[in-house]
Amino acid sequence: MIVEKLLLHVLIVLAPVLLYSFFFESRKIGKSPYFLGILYGISASLCMYFAYYDIGLYWDLRYVPLVLAIFYGGPVSGIITLVLLLITRTLMDTNTLVFAYISAAAACSVPFLMRNYFLNANPRKRIYISIIAGFWPAFVQLLILLAYMYVRGSETADHLDHSLLVYISIFGCMQIGGVVLAAILNEAIIERNLMKDEIRRSEKQHTLGELAASIAHEVRNPLTVVKGFLQLMEGEDERHKNYYPLILSELARAEHIISDYLNFAKPEFKKLETFSIAELVVDLSLLLNPYALKEGITLFHSIDSDAEMTTDRNQLKQALINIMKNAIEATPKGGRVSIKLFPEEDQAKIIVRDTGLGMSKEQLSNIGSLFFSTKEQGTGLGTMVSIRIIESMGGKVEYASKLNKGTKVSVTLPLNKLADEEKV
Ligand code: ADP
Ligand code: MG
């Protein structure tokens, strides 16, 4: 029976995913596209080996591992799987080889084309994409079959018509089912890994945060005393008069860094107030305009929202200043930095865009990690603090960047959500 065979194939198709998750996921080999390609290739070959043969064709789920290899392993894995699949097919049977080759090439074309789209989609969307990718080979199979019958001449047309329809629909359903099941499993594995990383990251940050906070606290007090005495001496000590402004400004810098640390360790929302975000953005723009002008950069703002938010205004301002300052610092003379505010569903969205240096993929993945800085005088605290503050407000910060093109920072803020929580 075709159904039994295809059920066996579903098992064969799921095997690489399960094997991967149990044995190879945390090993180095698990990340290799060659290894994944071979794993899926074996699975595709096994599908063919246990194929159901009728109407002059092999009915099997060989394309499911192929689709999975392309989506989850990448182009290299996809090509390896395809090659293994074609070798097996050639060794098994040299009849109708042309059809097998054409259908394999056609079947993997759409997944290859959709791969970029797939990579950028969220997990739910990815599963929908898998449905389309699973449907496509079945459709190709149908076309190939029709072509094959046309070439062969349909001598037993009545018999064929009936079983063909049944076969095609069973085959199509199984194919989609197989891809979707495997995609769901794969997505679960990916999510579990992301969660593990996140837990590890937050644990590390927590420890660092505690440490930073205790040290910063201890250092701040002597610093205040030193600053006080220096200010007293400034008026009296004529000999070193010129040094004092420098000493004091360096002290102020140290204080600033320390307060950043403390903020990072535990953003405190001291004074909750309800304010218009639009006004805040205008304020920011006015505040940073002189700095931008000094750097030879034009600052734009556009506002399309009268939303209000209840939170610590100064903290939010600090968070946005850090982001905008980074944008200005990353932009060479003559460039532009824009800040845009607009509503999105029941949230406010702020987009800070610059035409600056941008970041490489690696830098982008480091953004938000403590002490990550590419600047000579950088502290690697600004973004971290901004992200912490905004996340503590229930918001979200996302970075998108292209090297030498510029960076886009999207800040999503919940409107007055904090106020509601506060009341509960
Ligand atoms: P710092 O500004 O002291 O280096 P931040 O935490 O503010 O520390 O930023 C960390 C790093 O992130 C920067 O050194 C820079 O490499 C990168 N970065 C942040 N924002 C941008 C941006 N808009 N464009 C390019 N790089 C950026
Ligand atoms: Mg900065």
Tab-separated table of C-alpha atoms and ligand atoms in Angstrom:
chain	number	residue	atom	x	y	z
A	1	MET	CA	0.000	0.000	0.000
A	2	ILE	CA	1.242	3.430	-0.869
A	3	VAL	CA	0.113	4.891	2.473
A	4	GLU	CA	2.131	2.419	4.512
A	5	LYS	CA	5.197	3.050	2.441
A	6	LEU	CA	4.807	6.774	2.729
A	7	LEU	CA	4.328	6.549	6.496
A	8	LEU	CA	7.641	4.746	6.635
A	9	HIS	CA	9.064	7.608	4.626
A	10	VAL	CA	7.788	10.139	7.121
A	11	LEU	CA	9.804	8.272	9.733
A	12	ILE	CA	12.857	8.250	7.496
A	13	VAL	CA	12.421	11.952	6.876
A	14	LEU	CA	12.164	12.768	10.563
A	15	ALA	CA	15.166	10.601	11.429
A	16	PRO	CA	17.842	13.196	10.519
A	17	VAL	CA	16.072	15.860	12.551
A	18	LEU	CA	15.855	13.589	15.587
A	19	LEU	CA	19.386	12.260	15.184
A	20	TYR	CA	20.622	15.795	14.852
A	21	SER	CA	18.835	17.001	17.955
A	22	PHE	CA	20.004	14.071	20.090
A	23	PHE	CA	23.559	13.558	18.972
A	24	PHE	CA	24.969	16.355	16.881
A	25	GLU	CA	23.303	19.573	17.902
A	26	SER	CA	25.875	20.671	20.457
A	27	ARG	CA	28.863	19.299	18.538
A	28	LYS	CA	30.922	21.147	16.032
A	29	ILE	CA	30.078	18.678	13.283
A	30	GLY	CA	26.384	19.556	13.710
A	31	LYS	CA	27.085	23.019	12.326
A	32	SER	CA	28.753	21.747	9.166
A	33	PRO	CA	26.634	22.095	6.031
A	34	TYR	CA	28.472	19.110	4.518
A	35	PHE	CA	27.449	16.906	7.388
A	36	LEU	CA	23.841	18.070	7.229
A	37	GLY	CA	23.841	17.544	3.475
A	38	ILE	CA	25.049	13.964	3.886
A	39	LEU	CA	22.540	13.283	6.666
A	40	TYR	CA	19.632	14.525	4.588
A	41	GLY	CA	21.094	12.863	1.495
A	42	ILE	CA	21.083	9.476	3.222
A	43	SER	CA	17.536	10.056	4.328
A	44	ALA	CA	16.496	10.940	0.756
A	45	SER	CA	18.279	7.855	-0.586
A	46	LEU	CA	16.576	5.623	1.962
A	47	CYS	CA	13.233	7.061	0.924
A	48	MET	CA	14.019	6.062	-2.627
A	49	TYR	CA	15.265	2.657	-1.613
A	50	PHE	CA	11.969	1.935	0.075
A	51	ALA	CA	9.933	3.560	-2.663
A	52	TYR	CA	6.530	2.371	-3.766
A	53	TYR	CA	6.603	1.504	-7.432
A	54	ASP	CA	3.509	1.883	-9.545
A	55	ILE	CA	2.365	3.401	-12.843
A	56	GLY	CA	5.961	3.246	-13.935
A	57	LEU	CA	7.094	5.711	-11.289
A	58	TYR	CA	8.692	5.695	-7.862
A	59	TRP	CA	6.493	7.179	-5.173
A	60	ASP	CA	8.463	8.387	-2.240
A	61	LEU	CA	9.176	11.433	-0.103
A	62	ARG	CA	12.710	11.970	-1.360
A	63	TYR	CA	12.141	15.691	-1.850
A	64	VAL	CA	11.275	16.334	1.769
A	65	PRO	CA	14.874	15.872	2.995
A	66	LEU	CA	15.961	17.923	-0.001
A	67	VAL	CA	13.716	20.836	0.955
A	68	LEU	CA	14.805	20.571	4.589
A	69	ALA	CA	18.477	20.466	3.640
A	70	ILE	CA	18.091	23.629	1.570
A	71	PHE	CA	16.116	25.472	4.223
A	72	TYR	CA	17.911	24.425	7.378
A	73	GLY	CA	21.355	23.491	6.105
A	74	GLY	CA	21.894	26.061	3.365
A	75	PRO	CA	22.750	25.849	-0.342
A	76	VAL	CA	25.784	23.592	0.220
A	77	SER	CA	23.744	21.027	2.148
A	78	GLY	CA	21.025	21.264	-0.484
A	79	ILE	CA	23.424	20.543	-3.321
A	80	ILE	CA	25.027	17.613	-1.475
A	81	THR	CA	21.618	16.118	-0.778
A	82	LEU	CA	20.622	16.626	-4.390
A	83	VAL	CA	23.780	14.927	-5.663
A	84	LEU	CA	23.389	11.956	-3.300
A	85	LEU	CA	19.778	11.679	-4.321
A	86	LEU	CA	20.598	11.641	-8.019
A	87	ILE	CA	23.424	9.129	-7.545
A	88	THR	CA	21.107	6.763	-5.694
A	89	ARG	CA	18.445	7.175	-8.321
A	90	THR	CA	20.931	6.436	-11.100
A	91	LEU	CA	22.279	3.354	-9.333
A	92	MET	CA	18.814	2.043	-8.611
A	93	ASP	CA	17.268	2.236	-12.001
A	94	THR	CA	18.416	3.670	-15.285
A	95	ASN	CA	14.903	3.794	-16.740
A	96	THR	CA	13.177	7.172	-16.983
A	97	LEU	CA	16.279	8.834	-15.609
A	98	VAL	CA	15.572	12.002	-17.525
A	99	PHE	CA	12.295	12.453	-15.691
A	100	ALA	CA	13.958	11.867	-12.355
A	101	TYR	CA	16.622	14.477	-13.098
A	102	ILE	CA	14.187	17.038	-14.370
A	103	SER	CA	11.826	16.581	-11.471
A	104	ALA	CA	14.675	16.787	-8.933
A	105	ALA	CA	15.951	19.995	-10.498
A	106	ALA	CA	12.461	21.469	-10.629
A	107	ALA	CA	11.648	20.355	-7.090
A	108	CYS	CA	14.635	22.084	-5.540
A	109	SER	CA	14.346	25.270	-7.588
A	110	VAL	CA	11.571	26.833	-5.529
A	111	PRO	CA	13.116	26.044	-2.117
A	112	PHE	CA	16.401	27.503	-3.369
A	113	LEU	CA	14.651	30.647	-4.511
A	114	MET	CA	12.682	30.911	-1.286
A	115	ARG	CA	15.606	30.389	1.021
A	116	ASN	CA	16.380	34.050	1.634
A	117	TYR	CA	12.765	34.766	2.319
A	118	PHE	CA	12.676	31.761	4.629
A	119	LEU	CA	15.724	32.925	6.589
A	120	ASN	CA	14.198	36.302	7.283
A	121	ALA	CA	10.801	34.985	8.313
A	122	ASN	CA	9.639	34.366	11.867
A	123	PRO	CA	9.155	30.753	13.024
A	124	ARG	CA	5.416	30.673	12.299
A	125	LYS	CA	5.885	32.063	8.820
A	126	ARG	CA	8.654	29.569	8.216
A	127	ILE	CA	6.227	26.744	8.773
A	128	TYR	CA	3.841	28.255	6.207
A	129	ILE	CA	6.722	28.568	3.783
A	130	SER	CA	7.495	24.893	4.407
A	131	ILE	CA	3.928	24.053	3.407
A	132	ILE	CA	4.431	25.757	0.054
A	133	ALA	CA	7.848	24.142	-0.317
A	134	GLY	CA	6.295	20.769	0.495
A	135	PHE	CA	3.478	21.271	-1.975
A	136	TRP	CA	5.750	22.282	-4.818
A	137	PRO	CA	7.566	18.941	-5.388
A	138	ALA	CA	4.199	17.150	-5.335
A	139	PHE	CA	3.009	19.537	-7.995
A	140	VAL	CA	6.151	18.986	-10.033
A	141	GLN	CA	5.633	15.253	-9.657
A	142	LEU	CA	2.129	15.606	-11.037
A	143	LEU	CA	3.341	17.574	-14.043
A	144	ILE	CA	6.124	15.076	-14.665
A	145	LEU	CA	3.662	12.242	-14.431
A	146	LEU	CA	1.329	13.849	-16.918
A	147	ALA	CA	4.246	14.453	-19.263
A	148	TYR	CA	5.378	10.874	-18.795
A	149	MET	CA	1.945	9.503	-19.598
A	150	TYR	CA	1.735	11.717	-22.615
A	151	VAL	CA	5.068	10.434	-23.876
A	152	ARG	CA	4.231	6.814	-23.195
A	153	GLY	CA	0.740	7.070	-24.617
A	154	SER	CA	-2.063	6.359	-22.149
A	155	GLU	CA	-3.027	2.849	-23.132
A	156	THR	CA	-4.706	2.078	-19.825
A	157	ALA	CA	-6.022	5.558	-19.338
A	158	ASP	CA	-9.098	4.698	-17.247
A	159	HIS	CA	-7.209	2.736	-14.673
A	160	LEU	CA	-4.503	5.325	-14.546
A	161	ASP	CA	-6.805	8.277	-14.130
A	162	HIS	CA	-8.352	6.900	-11.039
A	163	SER	CA	-5.295	5.635	-9.232
A	164	LEU	CA	-3.347	8.656	-10.370
A	165	LEU	CA	-5.698	11.034	-8.604
A	166	VAL	CA	-5.635	8.956	-5.442
A	167	TYR	CA	-1.873	8.641	-5.557
A	168	ILE	CA	-1.266	12.253	-6.250
A	169	SER	CA	-3.510	13.410	-3.415
A	170	ILE	CA	-2.083	10.941	-0.908
A	171	PHE	CA	1.397	11.743	-2.059
A	172	GLY	CA	0.822	15.495	-1.882
A	173	CYS	CA	-0.648	15.312	1.630
A	174	MET	CA	2.127	13.075	2.926
A	175	GLN	CA	4.748	15.260	1.358
A	176	ILE	CA	3.369	18.419	2.933
A	177	GLY	CA	2.815	16.601	6.227
A	178	GLY	CA	6.394	15.339	6.231
A	179	VAL	CA	7.921	18.743	5.516
A	180	VAL	CA	5.721	20.519	8.032
A	181	LEU	CA	6.352	17.983	10.775
A	182	ALA	CA	10.084	18.152	10.224
A	183	ALA	CA	9.959	21.957	10.052
A	184	ILE	CA	8.055	22.136	13.338
A	185	LEU	CA	10.640	19.873	14.971
A	186	ASN	CA	13.484	21.915	13.527
A	187	GLU	CA	11.910	25.154	14.697
A	188	ALA	CA	11.493	23.694	18.185
A	189	ILE	CA	15.177	22.791	18.226
A	190	ILE	CA	16.156	26.248	17.050
A	191	GLU	CA	13.948	27.883	19.647
A	192	ARG	CA	15.367	25.696	22.381
A	193	ASN	CA	18.871	26.694	21.364
A	194	LEU	CA	17.993	30.362	21.302
A	195	MET	CA	16.498	30.020	24.737
A	196	LYS	CA	19.610	28.290	26.045
A	197	ASP	CA	21.785	31.088	24.670
A	198	GLU	CA	19.486	33.683	26.126
A	199	ILE	CA	19.581	32.064	29.567
A	200	ARG	CA	23.344	31.843	29.430
A	201	ARG	CA	23.606	35.437	28.313
A	202	SER	CA	21.268	36.769	30.946
A	203	GLU	CA	23.013	34.799	33.667
A	204	LYS	CA	26.318	36.260	32.626
A	205	GLN	CA	24.870	39.720	32.490
A	206	HIS	CA	23.301	39.316	35.842
A	207	THR	CA	26.591	38.384	37.474
A	208	LEU	CA	28.469	41.134	35.665
A	209	GLY	CA	25.760	43.571	36.597
A	210	GLU	CA	25.934	42.759	40.282
A	211	LEU	CA	29.694	43.031	40.239
A	212	ALA	CA	29.681	46.272	38.316
A	213	ALA	CA	27.096	47.759	40.631
A	214	SER	CA	28.981	46.963	43.801
A	215	ILE	CA	32.276	48.263	42.447
A	216	ALA	CA	30.727	51.360	40.956
A	217	HIS	CA	29.048	52.126	44.214
A	218	GLU	CA	32.270	51.860	46.147
A	219	VAL	CA	34.182	54.005	43.685
A	220	ARG	CA	31.605	56.745	43.480
A	221	ASN	CA	31.969	57.918	47.074
A	222	PRO	CA	35.713	58.580	47.123
A	223	LEU	CA	35.324	60.217	43.750
A	224	THR	CA	32.789	62.678	45.103
A	225	VAL	CA	35.106	63.553	47.955
A	226	VAL	CA	38.043	64.084	45.586
A	227	LYS	CA	35.926	66.245	43.340
A	228	GLY	CA	34.793	68.398	46.254
A	229	PHE	CA	38.354	69.026	47.436
A	230	LEU	CA	39.572	69.724	43.946
A	231	GLN	CA	36.874	72.328	43.501
A	232	LEU	CA	37.977	73.946	46.746
A	233	MET	CA	41.613	73.942	45.654
A	234	GLU	CA	40.815	75.273	42.218
A	235	GLY	CA	40.340	78.797	43.514
A	236	GLU	CA	43.490	78.765	45.669
A	237	ASP	CA	46.119	76.960	43.706
A	238	GLU	CA	47.350	79.505	41.158
A	239	ARG	CA	50.317	77.470	39.991
A	240	HIS	CA	48.313	74.583	38.542
A	241	LYS	CA	45.316	76.651	37.585
A	242	ASN	CA	45.246	75.378	34.016
A	243	TYR	CA	45.111	71.767	35.041
A	244	TYR	CA	41.942	71.975	37.063
A	245	PRO	CA	39.386	72.151	34.250
A	246	LEU	CA	40.970	69.085	32.693
A	247	ILE	CA	41.079	67.162	35.970
A	248	LEU	CA	37.495	68.075	36.723
A	249	SER	CA	36.225	67.158	33.281
A	250	GLU	CA	37.980	63.789	33.455
A	251	LEU	CA	36.422	63.273	36.872
A	252	ALA	CA	33.033	64.127	35.422
A	253	ARG	CA	33.632	61.550	32.725
A	254	ALA	CA	34.468	58.927	35.326
A	255	GLU	CA	31.306	59.814	37.205
A	256	HIS	CA	29.314	59.549	34.043
A	257	ILE	CA	30.685	56.081	33.310
A	258	ILE	CA	29.904	55.000	36.848
A	259	SER	CA	26.357	56.200	36.648
A	260	ASP	CA	26.045	54.306	33.363
A	261	TYR	CA	27.214	51.177	35.145
A	262	LEU	CA	24.717	51.645	37.899
A	263	ASN	CA	22.023	52.226	35.366
A	264	PHE	CA	22.971	49.085	33.551
A	265	ALA	CA	22.902	47.040	36.711
A	266	LYS	CA	19.493	48.247	37.712
A	267	PRO	CA	17.576	50.844	35.764
A	268	GLU	CA	15.662	52.821	38.345
A	269	PHE	CA	12.518	54.584	37.369
A	270	LYS	CA	12.488	57.255	39.991
A	271	LYS	CA	9.946	59.715	38.789
A	272	LEU	CA	7.022	58.393	36.787
A	273	GLU	CA	5.254	61.005	34.726
A	274	THR	CA	2.913	61.096	31.780
A	275	PHE	CA	4.355	62.931	28.825
A	276	SER	CA	4.030	63.253	25.092
A	277	ILE	CA	6.601	61.209	23.229
A	278	ALA	CA	6.505	63.708	20.385
A	279	GLU	CA	7.705	66.440	22.726
A	280	LEU	CA	10.476	64.211	23.972
A	281	VAL	CA	11.654	63.593	20.418
A	282	VAL	CA	11.650	67.331	19.665
A	283	ASP	CA	13.602	67.935	22.869
A	284	LEU	CA	16.143	65.333	21.876
A	285	SER	CA	16.523	66.803	18.464
A	286	LEU	CA	17.120	70.279	19.905
A	287	LEU	CA	19.522	68.913	22.472
A	288	LEU	CA	21.659	66.990	20.010
A	289	ASN	CA	21.524	69.437	17.114
A	290	PRO	CA	24.558	71.460	18.234
A	291	TYR	CA	26.575	68.273	18.630
A	292	ALA	CA	25.514	67.054	15.200
A	293	LEU	CA	26.327	70.433	13.636
A	294	LYS	CA	29.746	70.363	15.216
A	295	GLU	CA	30.343	66.988	13.593
A	296	GLY	CA	29.067	68.297	10.243
A	297	ILE	CA	25.944	66.160	10.264
A	298	THR	CA	22.379	67.134	9.514
A	299	LEU	CA	19.802	65.996	12.014
A	300	PHE	CA	16.208	65.463	10.905
A	301	HIS	CA	13.148	64.637	12.858
A	302	SER	CA	9.670	63.693	11.751
A	303	ILE	CA	6.741	63.164	14.062
A	304	ASP	CA	3.473	61.501	13.352
A	305	SER	CA	2.033	60.612	16.718
A	306	ASP	CA	0.532	62.356	19.690
A	307	ALA	CA	0.921	59.297	21.885
A	308	GLU	CA	1.551	59.636	25.582
A	309	MET	CA	3.536	57.394	27.797
A	310	THR	CA	3.877	57.059	31.533
A	311	THR	CA	7.365	56.247	32.687
A	312	ASP	CA	10.566	57.898	33.857
A	313	ARG	CA	11.028	60.555	31.215
A	314	ASN	CA	14.694	61.171	31.965
A	315	GLN	CA	15.575	57.527	31.668
A	316	LEU	CA	13.880	57.211	28.317
A	317	LYS	CA	15.613	60.392	27.193
A	318	GLN	CA	18.971	58.975	28.269
A	319	ALA	CA	18.283	55.759	26.386
A	320	LEU	CA	17.437	57.617	23.189
A	321	ILE	CA	20.371	60.010	23.590
A	322	ASN	CA	22.746	57.038	23.732
A	323	ILE	CA	21.285	55.617	20.540
A	324	MET	CA	21.344	58.957	18.724
A	325	LYS	CA	24.851	59.738	19.885
A	326	ASN	CA	26.053	56.450	18.480
A	327	ALA	CA	24.326	57.258	15.205
A	328	ILE	CA	26.017	60.662	15.054
A	329	GLU	CA	29.394	59.223	16.034
A	330	ALA	CA	29.135	56.568	13.326
A	331	THR	CA	28.335	59.073	10.595
A	332	PRO	CA	31.062	60.877	8.672
A	333	LYS	CA	30.894	64.596	7.834
A	334	GLY	CA	28.106	65.470	5.454
A	335	GLY	CA	25.984	62.521	6.474
A	336	ARG	CA	22.514	62.574	7.963
A	337	VAL	CA	20.843	61.193	11.027
A	338	SER	CA	17.094	61.079	11.294
A	339	ILE	CA	14.695	60.292	14.075
A	340	LYS	CA	11.154	59.373	13.219
A	341	LEU	CA	8.202	58.798	15.495
A	342	PHE	CA	4.999	57.131	14.369
A	343	PRO	CA	2.286	54.920	15.862
A	344	GLU	CA	2.200	51.188	15.262
A	345	GLU	CA	-0.840	49.301	16.492
A	346	ASP	CA	-1.064	50.199	20.173
A	347	GLN	CA	2.591	51.090	20.390
A	348	ALA	CA	4.829	53.959	19.481
A	349	LYS	CA	7.726	53.355	17.185
A	350	ILE	CA	10.859	55.452	17.073
A	351	ILE	CA	13.313	54.884	14.264
A	352	VAL	CA	16.792	56.344	14.392
A	353	ARG	CA	18.543	56.033	11.079
A	354	ASP	CA	21.998	57.098	10.050
A	355	THR	CA	24.047	57.076	6.870
A	356	GLY	CA	27.193	56.122	8.704
A	357	LEU	CA	29.707	53.327	8.929
A	358	GLY	CA	27.198	50.599	9.600
A	359	MET	CA	28.161	47.324	11.185
A	360	SER	CA	29.265	43.920	9.980
A	361	LYS	CA	27.183	40.850	10.832
A	362	GLU	CA	29.571	40.040	13.633
A	363	GLN	CA	29.443	43.508	15.129
A	364	LEU	CA	25.685	43.453	14.837
A	365	SER	CA	25.501	40.250	16.832
A	366	ASN	CA	27.659	41.840	19.524
A	367	ILE	CA	25.510	44.905	19.878
A	368	GLY	CA	24.058	45.093	23.335
A	369	SER	CA	26.800	43.014	24.919
A	370	LEU	CA	28.560	44.647	27.792
A	371	PHE	CA	31.831	46.400	26.895
A	372	PHE	CA	31.468	45.884	23.169
A	373	SER	CA	32.919	48.950	21.511
A	374	THR	CA	34.774	49.654	18.308
A	375	LYS	CA	35.744	53.151	19.405
A	376	GLU	CA	39.064	54.149	20.855
A	377	GLN	CA	37.460	55.997	23.732
A	378	GLY	CA	34.349	53.863	23.790
A	379	THR	CA	33.001	52.258	26.925
A	380	GLY	CA	30.642	49.792	25.299
A	381	LEU	CA	27.961	50.777	27.766
A	382	GLY	CA	25.664	53.101	25.853
A	383	THR	CA	23.689	50.611	23.798
A	384	MET	CA	23.570	48.170	26.655
A	385	VAL	CA	22.081	50.795	28.949
A	386	SER	CA	19.597	51.913	26.300
A	387	ILE	CA	18.425	48.381	25.673
A	388	ARG	CA	18.107	47.686	29.382
A	389	ILE	CA	16.128	50.840	30.035
A	390	ILE	CA	13.773	50.358	27.121
A	391	GLU	CA	13.231	46.684	27.869
A	392	SER	CA	12.506	47.517	31.498
A	393	MET	CA	9.804	49.829	30.177
A	394	GLY	CA	8.300	46.901	28.306
A	395	GLY	CA	9.687	48.089	24.977
A	396	LYS	CA	12.024	46.599	22.437
A	397	VAL	CA	15.142	47.720	20.543
A	398	GLU	CA	16.131	46.234	17.217
A	399	TYR	CA	19.214	46.943	15.136
A	400	ALA	CA	19.553	46.534	11.410
A	401	SER	CA	22.740	47.604	9.708
A	402	LYS	CA	24.690	47.391	6.486
A	403	LEU	CA	28.416	47.936	6.444
A	404	ASN	CA	29.262	51.334	4.908
A	405	LYS	CA	25.589	52.036	4.259
A	406	GLY	CA	24.208	52.892	7.682
A	407	THR	CA	22.257	51.676	10.640
A	408	LYS	CA	18.619	51.632	11.577
A	409	VAL	CA	17.596	51.348	15.197
A	410	SER	CA	13.925	50.599	15.822
A	411	VAL	CA	12.611	51.305	19.280
A	412	THR	CA	9.141	50.075	20.119
A	413	LEU	CA	7.488	51.568	23.163
A	414	PRO	CA	4.296	50.371	24.796
A	415	LEU	CA	1.888	53.198	25.377
A	416	ASN	CA	0.958	53.754	28.968
A	417	LYS	CA	1.308	50.092	29.701
A	418	LEU	CA	3.591	50.715	32.597
A	419	ALA	CA	0.987	52.890	34.216
A	420	ASP	CA	-1.551	50.073	34.084
A	421	GLU	CA	0.906	47.604	35.539
A	422	GLU	CA	1.732	50.014	38.282
A	423	LYS	CA	-1.889	50.200	39.313
A	424	VAL	CA	-2.352	46.430	39.618
B	1	ADP	P1	30.456	53.176	22.672
B	1	ADP	O1	29.617	54.197	21.963
B	1	ADP	O2	31.062	53.694	23.916
B	1	ADP	O3	31.436	52.489	21.794
B	1	ADP	P2	27.996	51.752	22.763
B	1	ADP	O4	27.486	50.657	23.637
B	1	ADP	O5	27.201	52.999	22.720
B	1	ADP	O6	29.476	52.037	23.201
B	1	ADP	O7	28.142	51.173	21.302
B	1	ADP	C1	28.816	49.984	21.106
B	1	ADP	C2	29.297	49.817	19.698
B	1	ADP	O8	28.196	49.567	18.841
B	1	ADP	C3	29.972	51.023	19.089
B	1	ADP	O9	31.337	51.067	19.432
B	1	ADP	C4	29.766	50.815	17.596
B	1	ADP	O10	30.739	49.938	17.087
B	1	ADP	C5	28.450	50.069	17.546
B	1	ADP	N1	27.346	50.952	17.149
B	1	ADP	C6	26.332	51.377	17.923
B	1	ADP	N2	25.464	52.152	17.234
B	1	ADP	C7	25.961	52.244	15.981
B	1	ADP	C8	25.540	52.900	14.749
B	1	ADP	N3	24.444	53.667	14.710
B	1	ADP	N4	26.298	52.708	13.655
B	1	ADP	C9	27.408	51.938	13.677
B	1	ADP	N5	27.863	51.312	14.774
B	1	ADP	C10	27.152	51.448	15.906
B	2	MG	MG	27.855	55.093	22.577
